[in-house]
Tab-separated table of C-alpha atoms and ligand atoms in Angstrom:
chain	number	residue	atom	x	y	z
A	1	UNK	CA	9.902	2.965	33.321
A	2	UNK	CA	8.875	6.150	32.173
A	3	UNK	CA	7.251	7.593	28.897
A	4	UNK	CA	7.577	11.575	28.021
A	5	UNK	CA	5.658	12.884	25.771
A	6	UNK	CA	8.799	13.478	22.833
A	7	UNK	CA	7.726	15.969	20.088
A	8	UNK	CA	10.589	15.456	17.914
A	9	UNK	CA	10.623	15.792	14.405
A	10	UNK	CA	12.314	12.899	13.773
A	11	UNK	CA	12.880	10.493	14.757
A	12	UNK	CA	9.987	10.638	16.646
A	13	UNK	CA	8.161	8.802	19.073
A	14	UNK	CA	6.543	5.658	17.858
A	15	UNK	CA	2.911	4.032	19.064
A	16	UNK	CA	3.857	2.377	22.426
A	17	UNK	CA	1.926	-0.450	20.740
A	18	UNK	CA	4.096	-0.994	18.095
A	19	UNK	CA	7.024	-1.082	20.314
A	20	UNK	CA	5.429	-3.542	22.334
A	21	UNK	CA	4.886	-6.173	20.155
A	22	UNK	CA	8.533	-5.589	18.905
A	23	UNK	CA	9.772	-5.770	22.072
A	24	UNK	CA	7.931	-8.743	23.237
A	25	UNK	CA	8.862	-10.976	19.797
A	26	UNK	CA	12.308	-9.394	19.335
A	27	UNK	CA	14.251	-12.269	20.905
A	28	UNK	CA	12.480	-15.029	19.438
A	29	UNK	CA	10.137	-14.118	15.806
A	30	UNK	CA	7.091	-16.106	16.219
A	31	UNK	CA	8.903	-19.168	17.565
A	32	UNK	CA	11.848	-19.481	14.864
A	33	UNK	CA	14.473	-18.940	18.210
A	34	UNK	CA	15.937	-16.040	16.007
A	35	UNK	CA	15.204	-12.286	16.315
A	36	UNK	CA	13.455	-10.474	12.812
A	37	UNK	CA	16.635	-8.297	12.741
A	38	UNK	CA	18.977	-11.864	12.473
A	39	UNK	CA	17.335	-13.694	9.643
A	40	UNK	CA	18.242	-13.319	5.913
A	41	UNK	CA	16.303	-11.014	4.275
A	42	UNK	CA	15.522	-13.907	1.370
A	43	UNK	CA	14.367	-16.448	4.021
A	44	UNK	CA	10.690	-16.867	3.419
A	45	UNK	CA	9.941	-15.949	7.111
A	46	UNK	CA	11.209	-12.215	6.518
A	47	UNK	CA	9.485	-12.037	2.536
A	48	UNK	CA	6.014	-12.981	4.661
A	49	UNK	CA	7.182	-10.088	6.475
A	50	UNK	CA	8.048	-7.590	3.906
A	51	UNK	CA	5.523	-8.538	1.538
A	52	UNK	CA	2.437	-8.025	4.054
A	53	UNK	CA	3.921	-4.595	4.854
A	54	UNK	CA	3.691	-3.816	1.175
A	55	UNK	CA	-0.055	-4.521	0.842
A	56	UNK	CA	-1.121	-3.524	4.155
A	57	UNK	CA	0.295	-0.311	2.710
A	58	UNK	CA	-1.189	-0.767	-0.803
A	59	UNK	CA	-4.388	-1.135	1.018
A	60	UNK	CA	-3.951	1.896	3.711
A	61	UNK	CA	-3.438	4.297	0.702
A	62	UNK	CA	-5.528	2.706	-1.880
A	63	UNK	CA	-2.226	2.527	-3.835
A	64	UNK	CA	-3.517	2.030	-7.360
A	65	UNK	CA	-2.205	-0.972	-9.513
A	66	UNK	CA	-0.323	0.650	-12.022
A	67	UNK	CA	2.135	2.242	-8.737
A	68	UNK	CA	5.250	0.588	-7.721
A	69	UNK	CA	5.922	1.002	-4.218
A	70	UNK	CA	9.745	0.157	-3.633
A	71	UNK	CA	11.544	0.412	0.014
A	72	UNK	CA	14.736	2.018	-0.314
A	73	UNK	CA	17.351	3.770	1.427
A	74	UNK	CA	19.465	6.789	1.497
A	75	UNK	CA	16.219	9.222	3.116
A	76	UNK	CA	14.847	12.126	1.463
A	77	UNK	CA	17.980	13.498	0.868
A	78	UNK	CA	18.754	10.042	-1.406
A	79	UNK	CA	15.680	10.734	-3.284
A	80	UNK	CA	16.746	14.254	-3.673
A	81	UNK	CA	18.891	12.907	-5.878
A	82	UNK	CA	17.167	9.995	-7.124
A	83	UNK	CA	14.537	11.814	-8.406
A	84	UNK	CA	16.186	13.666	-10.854
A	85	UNK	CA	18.608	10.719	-11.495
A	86	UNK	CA	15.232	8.685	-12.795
A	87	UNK	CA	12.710	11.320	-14.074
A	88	UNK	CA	14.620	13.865	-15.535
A	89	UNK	CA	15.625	12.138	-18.709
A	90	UNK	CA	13.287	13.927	-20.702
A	91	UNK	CA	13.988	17.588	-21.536
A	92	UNK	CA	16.226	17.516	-18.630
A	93	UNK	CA	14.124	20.388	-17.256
A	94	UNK	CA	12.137	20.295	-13.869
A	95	UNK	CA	10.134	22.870	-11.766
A	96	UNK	CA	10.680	23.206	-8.125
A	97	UNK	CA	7.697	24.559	-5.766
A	98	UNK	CA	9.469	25.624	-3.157
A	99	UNK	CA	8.378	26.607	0.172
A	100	UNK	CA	11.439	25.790	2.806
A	101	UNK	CA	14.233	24.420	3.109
A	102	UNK	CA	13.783	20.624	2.215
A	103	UNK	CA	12.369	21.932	-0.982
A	104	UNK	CA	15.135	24.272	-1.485
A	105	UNK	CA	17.604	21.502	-0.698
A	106	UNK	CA	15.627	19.208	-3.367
A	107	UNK	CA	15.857	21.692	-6.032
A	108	UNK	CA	19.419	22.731	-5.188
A	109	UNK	CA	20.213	18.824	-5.257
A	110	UNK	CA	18.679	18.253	-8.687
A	111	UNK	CA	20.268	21.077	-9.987
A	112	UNK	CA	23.455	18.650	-10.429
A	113	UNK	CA	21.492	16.285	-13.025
A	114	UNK	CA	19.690	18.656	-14.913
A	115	UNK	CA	17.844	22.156	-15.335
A	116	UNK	CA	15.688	22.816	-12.119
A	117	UNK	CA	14.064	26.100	-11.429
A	118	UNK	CA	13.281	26.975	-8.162
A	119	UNK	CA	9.874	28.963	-7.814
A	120	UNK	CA	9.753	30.362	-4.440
A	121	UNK	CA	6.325	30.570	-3.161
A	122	UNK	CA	6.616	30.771	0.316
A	123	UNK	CA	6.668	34.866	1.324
A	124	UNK	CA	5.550	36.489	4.721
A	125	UNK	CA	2.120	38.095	4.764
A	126	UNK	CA	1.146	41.627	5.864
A	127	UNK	CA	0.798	39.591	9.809
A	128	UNK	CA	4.552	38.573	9.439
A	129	UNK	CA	3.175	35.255	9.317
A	130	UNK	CA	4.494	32.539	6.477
A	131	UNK	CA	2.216	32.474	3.890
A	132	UNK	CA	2.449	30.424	0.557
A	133	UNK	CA	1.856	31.952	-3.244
A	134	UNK	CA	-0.964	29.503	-4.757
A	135	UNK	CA	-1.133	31.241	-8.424
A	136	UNK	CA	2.459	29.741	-9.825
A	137	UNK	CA	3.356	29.128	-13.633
A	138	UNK	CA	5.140	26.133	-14.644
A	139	UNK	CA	7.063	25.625	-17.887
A	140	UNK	CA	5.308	23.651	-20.352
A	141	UNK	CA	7.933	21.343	-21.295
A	142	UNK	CA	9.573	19.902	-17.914
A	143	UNK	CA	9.958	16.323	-17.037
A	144	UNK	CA	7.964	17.038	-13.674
A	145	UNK	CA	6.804	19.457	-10.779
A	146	UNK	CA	8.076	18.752	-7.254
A	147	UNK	CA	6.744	20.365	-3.895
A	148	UNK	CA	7.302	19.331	-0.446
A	149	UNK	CA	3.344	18.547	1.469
A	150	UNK	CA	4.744	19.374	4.407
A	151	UNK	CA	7.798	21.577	5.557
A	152	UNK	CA	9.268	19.818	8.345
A	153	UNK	CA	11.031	22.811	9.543
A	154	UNK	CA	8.844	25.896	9.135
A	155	UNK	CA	5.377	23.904	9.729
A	156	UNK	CA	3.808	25.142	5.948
A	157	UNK	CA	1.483	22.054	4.347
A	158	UNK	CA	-0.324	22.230	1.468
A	159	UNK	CA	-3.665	21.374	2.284
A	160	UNK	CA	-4.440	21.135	-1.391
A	161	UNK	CA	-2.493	19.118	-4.165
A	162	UNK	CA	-1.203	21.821	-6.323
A	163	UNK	CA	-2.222	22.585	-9.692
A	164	UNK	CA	0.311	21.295	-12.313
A	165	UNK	CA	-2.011	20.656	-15.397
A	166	UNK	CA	-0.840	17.518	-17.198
A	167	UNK	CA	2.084	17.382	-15.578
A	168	UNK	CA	3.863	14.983	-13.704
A	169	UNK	CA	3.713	15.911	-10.066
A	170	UNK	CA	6.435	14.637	-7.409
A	171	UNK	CA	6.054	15.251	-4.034
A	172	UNK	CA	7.915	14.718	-0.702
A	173	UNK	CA	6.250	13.487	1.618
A	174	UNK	CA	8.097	12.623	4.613
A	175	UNK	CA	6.818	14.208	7.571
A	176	UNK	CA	2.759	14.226	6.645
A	177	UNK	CA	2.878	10.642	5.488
A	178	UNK	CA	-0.368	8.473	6.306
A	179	UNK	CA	-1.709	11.311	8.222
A	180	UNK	CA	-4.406	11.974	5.908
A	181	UNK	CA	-5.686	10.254	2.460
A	182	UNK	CA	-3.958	10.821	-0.627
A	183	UNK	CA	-5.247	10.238	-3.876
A	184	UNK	CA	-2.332	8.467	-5.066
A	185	UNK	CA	-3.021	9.206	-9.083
A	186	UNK	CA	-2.274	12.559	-9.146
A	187	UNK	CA	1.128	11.866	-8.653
A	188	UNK	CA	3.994	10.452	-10.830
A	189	UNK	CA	6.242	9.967	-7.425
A	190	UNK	CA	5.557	10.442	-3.595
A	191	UNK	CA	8.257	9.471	-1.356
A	192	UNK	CA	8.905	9.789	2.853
A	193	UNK	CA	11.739	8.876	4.774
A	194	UNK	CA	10.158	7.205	7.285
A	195	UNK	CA	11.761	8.529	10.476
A	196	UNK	CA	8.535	10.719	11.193
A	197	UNK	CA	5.300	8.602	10.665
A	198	UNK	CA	6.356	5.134	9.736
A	199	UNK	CA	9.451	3.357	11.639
A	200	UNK	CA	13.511	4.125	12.242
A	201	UNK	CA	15.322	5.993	10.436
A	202	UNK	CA	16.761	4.211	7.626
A	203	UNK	CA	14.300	3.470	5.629
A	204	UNK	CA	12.250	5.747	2.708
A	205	UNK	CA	9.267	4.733	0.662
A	206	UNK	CA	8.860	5.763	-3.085
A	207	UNK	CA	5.599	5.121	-4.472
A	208	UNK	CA	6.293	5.718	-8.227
A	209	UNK	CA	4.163	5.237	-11.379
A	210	UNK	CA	5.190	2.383	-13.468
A	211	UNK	CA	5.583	4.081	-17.150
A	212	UNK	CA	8.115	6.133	-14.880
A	213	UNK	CA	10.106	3.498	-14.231
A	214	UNK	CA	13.258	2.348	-16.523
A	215	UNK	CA	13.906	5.603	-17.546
A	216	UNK	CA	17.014	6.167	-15.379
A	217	UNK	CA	20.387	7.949	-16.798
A	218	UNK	CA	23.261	6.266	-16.875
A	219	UNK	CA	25.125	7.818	-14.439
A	220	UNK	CA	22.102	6.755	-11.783
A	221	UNK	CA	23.786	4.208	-9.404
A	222	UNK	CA	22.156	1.190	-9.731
A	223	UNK	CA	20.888	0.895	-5.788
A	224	UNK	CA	18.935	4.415	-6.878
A	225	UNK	CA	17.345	3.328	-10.251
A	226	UNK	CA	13.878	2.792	-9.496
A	227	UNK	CA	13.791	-0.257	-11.927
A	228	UNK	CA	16.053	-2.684	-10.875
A	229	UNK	CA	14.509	-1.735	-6.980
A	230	UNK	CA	11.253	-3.169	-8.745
A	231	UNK	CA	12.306	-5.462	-10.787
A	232	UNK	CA	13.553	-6.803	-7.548
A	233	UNK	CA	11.112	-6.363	-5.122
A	234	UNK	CA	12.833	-3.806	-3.379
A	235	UNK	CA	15.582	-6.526	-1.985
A	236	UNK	CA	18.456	-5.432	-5.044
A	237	UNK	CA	20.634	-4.707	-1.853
A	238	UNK	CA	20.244	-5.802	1.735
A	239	UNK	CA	17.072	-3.577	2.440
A	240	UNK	CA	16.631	-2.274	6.079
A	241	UNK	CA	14.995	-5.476	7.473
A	242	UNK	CA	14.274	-4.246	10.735
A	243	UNK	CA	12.886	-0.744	9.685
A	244	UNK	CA	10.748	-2.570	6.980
A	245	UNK	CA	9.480	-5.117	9.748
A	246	UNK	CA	9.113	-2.088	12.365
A	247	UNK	CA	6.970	0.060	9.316
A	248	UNK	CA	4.539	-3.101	9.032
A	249	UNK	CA	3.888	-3.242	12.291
A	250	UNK	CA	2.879	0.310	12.335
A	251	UNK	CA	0.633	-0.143	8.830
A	252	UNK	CA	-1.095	-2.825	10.843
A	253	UNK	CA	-1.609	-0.646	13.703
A	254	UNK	CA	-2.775	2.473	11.320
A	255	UNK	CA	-5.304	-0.418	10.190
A	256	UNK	CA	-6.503	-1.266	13.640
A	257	UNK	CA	-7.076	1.932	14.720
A	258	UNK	CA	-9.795	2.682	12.122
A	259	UNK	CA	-7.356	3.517	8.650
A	260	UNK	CA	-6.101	6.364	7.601
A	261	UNK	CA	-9.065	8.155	7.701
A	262	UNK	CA	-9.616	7.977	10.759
A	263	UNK	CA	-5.896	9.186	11.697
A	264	UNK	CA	-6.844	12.279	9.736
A	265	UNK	CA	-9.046	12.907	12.023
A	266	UNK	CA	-7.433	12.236	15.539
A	267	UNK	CA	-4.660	14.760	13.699
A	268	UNK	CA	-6.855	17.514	12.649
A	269	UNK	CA	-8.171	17.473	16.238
A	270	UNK	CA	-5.141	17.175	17.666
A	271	UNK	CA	-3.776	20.354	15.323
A	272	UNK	CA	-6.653	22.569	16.228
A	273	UNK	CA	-6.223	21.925	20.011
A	274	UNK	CA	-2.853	23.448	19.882
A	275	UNK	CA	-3.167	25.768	17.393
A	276	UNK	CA	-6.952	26.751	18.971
A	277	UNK	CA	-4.651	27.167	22.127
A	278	UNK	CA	-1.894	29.785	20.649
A	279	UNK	CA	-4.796	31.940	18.723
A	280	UNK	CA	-5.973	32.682	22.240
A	281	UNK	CA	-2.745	33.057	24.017
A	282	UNK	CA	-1.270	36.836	24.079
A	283	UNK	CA	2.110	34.859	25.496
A	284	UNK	CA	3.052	32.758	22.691
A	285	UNK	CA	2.509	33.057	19.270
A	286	UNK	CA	2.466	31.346	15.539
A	287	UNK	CA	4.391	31.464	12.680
A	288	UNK	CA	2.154	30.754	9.678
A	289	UNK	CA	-0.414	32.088	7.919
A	290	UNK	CA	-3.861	29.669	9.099
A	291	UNK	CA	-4.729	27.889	5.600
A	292	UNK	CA	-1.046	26.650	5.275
A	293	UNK	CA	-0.251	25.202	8.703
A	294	UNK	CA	1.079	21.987	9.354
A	295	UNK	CA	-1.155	19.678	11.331
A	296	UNK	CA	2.350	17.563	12.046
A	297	UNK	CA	4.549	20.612	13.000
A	298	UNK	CA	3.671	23.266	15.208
A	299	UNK	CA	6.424	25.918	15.231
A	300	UNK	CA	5.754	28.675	17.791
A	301	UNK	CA	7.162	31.412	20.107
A	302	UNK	CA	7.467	32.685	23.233
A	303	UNK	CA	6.393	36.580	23.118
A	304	UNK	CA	9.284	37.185	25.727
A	305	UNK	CA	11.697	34.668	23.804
A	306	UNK	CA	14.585	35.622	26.764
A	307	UNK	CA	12.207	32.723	28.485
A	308	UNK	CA	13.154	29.991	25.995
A	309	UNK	CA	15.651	28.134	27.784
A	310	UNK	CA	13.569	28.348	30.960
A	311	UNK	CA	10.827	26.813	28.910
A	312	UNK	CA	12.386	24.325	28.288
A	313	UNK	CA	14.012	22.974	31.126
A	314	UNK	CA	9.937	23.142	32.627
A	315	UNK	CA	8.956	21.380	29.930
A	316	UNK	CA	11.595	18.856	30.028
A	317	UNK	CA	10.654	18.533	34.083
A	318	UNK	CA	7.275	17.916	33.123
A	319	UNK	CA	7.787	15.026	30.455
A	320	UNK	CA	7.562	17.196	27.779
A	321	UNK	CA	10.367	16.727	25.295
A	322	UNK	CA	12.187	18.121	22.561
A	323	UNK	CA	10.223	20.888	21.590
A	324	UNK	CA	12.828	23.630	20.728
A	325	UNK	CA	12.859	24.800	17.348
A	326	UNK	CA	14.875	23.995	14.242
A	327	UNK	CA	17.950	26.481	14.245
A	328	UNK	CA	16.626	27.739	11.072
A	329	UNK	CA	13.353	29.339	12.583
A	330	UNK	CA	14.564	29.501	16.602
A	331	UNK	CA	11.570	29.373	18.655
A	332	UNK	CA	9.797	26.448	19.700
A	333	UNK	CA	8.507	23.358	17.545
A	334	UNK	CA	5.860	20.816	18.330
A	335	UNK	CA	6.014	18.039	16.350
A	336	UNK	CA	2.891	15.861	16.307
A	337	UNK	CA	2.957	13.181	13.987
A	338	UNK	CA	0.013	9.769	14.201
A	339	UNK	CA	1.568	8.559	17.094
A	340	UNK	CA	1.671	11.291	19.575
A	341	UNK	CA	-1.746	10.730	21.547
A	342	UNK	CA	-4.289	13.485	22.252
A	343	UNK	CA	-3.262	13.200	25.661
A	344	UNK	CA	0.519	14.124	24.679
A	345	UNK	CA	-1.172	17.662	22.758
A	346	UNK	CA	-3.343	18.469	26.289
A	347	UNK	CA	-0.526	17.733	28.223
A	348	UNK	CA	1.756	20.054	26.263
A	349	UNK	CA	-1.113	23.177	26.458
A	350	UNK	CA	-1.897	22.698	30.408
A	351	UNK	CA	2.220	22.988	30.588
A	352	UNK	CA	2.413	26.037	28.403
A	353	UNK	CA	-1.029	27.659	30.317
A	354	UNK	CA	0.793	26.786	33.760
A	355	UNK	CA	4.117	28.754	32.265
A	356	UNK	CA	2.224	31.382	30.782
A	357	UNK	CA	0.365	32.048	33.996
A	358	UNK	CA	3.791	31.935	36.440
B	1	LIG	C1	10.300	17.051	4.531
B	1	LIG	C2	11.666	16.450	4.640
B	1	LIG	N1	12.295	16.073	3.506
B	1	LIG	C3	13.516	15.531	3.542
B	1	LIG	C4	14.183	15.351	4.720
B	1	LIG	C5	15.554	14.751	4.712
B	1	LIG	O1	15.437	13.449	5.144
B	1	LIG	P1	16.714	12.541	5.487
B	1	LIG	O2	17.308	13.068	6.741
B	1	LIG	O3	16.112	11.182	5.623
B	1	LIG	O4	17.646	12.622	4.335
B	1	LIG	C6	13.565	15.696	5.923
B	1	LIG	C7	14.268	15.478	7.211
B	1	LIG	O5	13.817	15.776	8.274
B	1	LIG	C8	12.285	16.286	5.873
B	1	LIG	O6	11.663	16.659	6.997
């Protein structure tokens, strides 16, 4: 068997670990002769299951008390609409950061439940590079602010929380999820599909304050109002048992491998590699400005871009996968979320020296 190095930005590759253990207990679940994915989801083998995923998680993120963590489905496009469906009951009003396309698509989503404003902040500097505005003004009287952390697409991450005053702040967070700490409280809602950092596709993770919960309007379907997910520990539905079993197993991994602190700092290393490599390179080159790049994705470009396709086929030769760009930007993409090694990142830059040089 063989193992690329896949820097796809989602799904993505998971810790060979993780799919290990998965692999070696899949047939038979710590000796009940059934596989995780074939049990009911009420049998109190899978709740030991789901329930130690939750804390692990609540522990991995300090998630404070008064936070509801619920495992849902429908991705970040569900909570897209979701979140407006359950937090913008107030004045109906909300303020959209946005800085790419998933936060375009969020606002553009929410503008079916209520008044969203989109406040583009995301420009190109004097470089050409994508840069993002920092000094925005919010209406005083909206139900919340939403941003996206990280732009899957065109590699822009906040590498502050952005100022909202009093308040409430929502962010997506799918593809910089447990990559670095986040203090939890200065949210109202975070939420990730977890098809980048976490598991399989199918699942997404809200972590939602509770006096936000039970708010929902009436035309919310119930499988999207945040309360009755709480109210029933997440299992109103049939959750994604198997995505929800494959997510714990990575929390316990994130917790063997020193937290998530210490995955903040494999990633920042990993990031500057790369990003260390393209500065120097007069062959390739980057797309955003330095204080808003993503440490998960790398977008980049060939100088001579008639080369891409014969990048890529090298790259492919060489066990280096999925790296062209989202159709959106063109160009290249790295993505390089906890589980891609250091080794995948070196192995990626020898490559693109060795194609530079020929
Ligand atoms: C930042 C971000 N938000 C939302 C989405 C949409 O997620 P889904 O495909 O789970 O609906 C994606 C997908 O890649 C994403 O990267």
């Amino acid at each position: 068997m063989t193992r690329v190095y896949n820097f796809s930005a989602g799904p993505s590759m998971m810790p060979l670990e993780v799919m290990e253990h998965a692999r070696d207990e899949f047939l038979d679940f710590k000796g009940i002769g059934s596989s995780i994915i074939e049990i009911s989801h009420r049998s109190k083998d899978y709740i030991a299951v789901a329930s130690e995923a939750e804390r692990d998680l609540r522990d991995l993120l300090r998630v404070p008390d008064n936070y509801r963590i619920l495992f849902m489905q429908g991705g970040g496009r569900g909570q897209f609409a979701a979140v407006p469906m359950n937090l913008m009951v107030g004045t109906g009003k909300a303020d959209y950061i946005t800085t790419g396309n998933w936060s375009e698509d969020a606002c553009t989503e929410a503008g079916r439940y209520g008044d969203a404003r989109a406040i583009k902040a995301d420009y190109r500097n004097d470089d050409g590079l994508i840069s993002v505005k920092t000094d925005l003004t919010f209406r005083d009287d909206v139900d919340y602010v939403y941003y996206c952390d990280n732009e899957t697409v065109c590699g822009v991450e906040f590498s502050d929380i952005p100022d909202v005053g009093d308040r409430i702040l929502v962010s997506d967070v799918s593809s910089n999820f447990l990559s670095r700490p986040v203090d939890v409280s200065r949210y109202g809602l975070l939420y990730a599909g977890a098809q980048k950092n976490v598991a399989p596709a199918g699942l997404t993770i809200v972590i939602v304050r509770d006096d936000l919960i039970g708010r929902a309007m009436k035309c919310c379907p119930s499988i999207f109002d945040y309360k009755i997910l709480a109210d029933k520990d997440s299992m109103f539905n049939t959750p994604p048992t198997f995505c929800w079993y494959m997510a714990g197993l990575v929390f316990k991994w994130l917790k063997e491998m020193g937290g998530i602190e210490e995955m903040a700092r494999r990633n920042r290393e990993k990031a500057d590699f790369l990003y260390g490599f393209l500065d120097s390179s007069d062959f390739y080159r980057t797309a955003v400005a330095p204080e808003f790049r993503s440490r998960m994705n790398v977008p980049f470009f060939l100088k001579d871009e008639s080369l891409n396709d014969k990048f890529l086929a090298e790259a492919k030769a060489a066990g280096l996968t999925s790296l062209k760009g989202h159709r959106i930007l063109g160009g290249m993409r790295a993505s390089i979320y906890n589980a891609m090694p250091m080794e995948g990142v070196k192995a990626l830059v020898s490559f693109m020296e060795r194609f530079a040089r020929n």
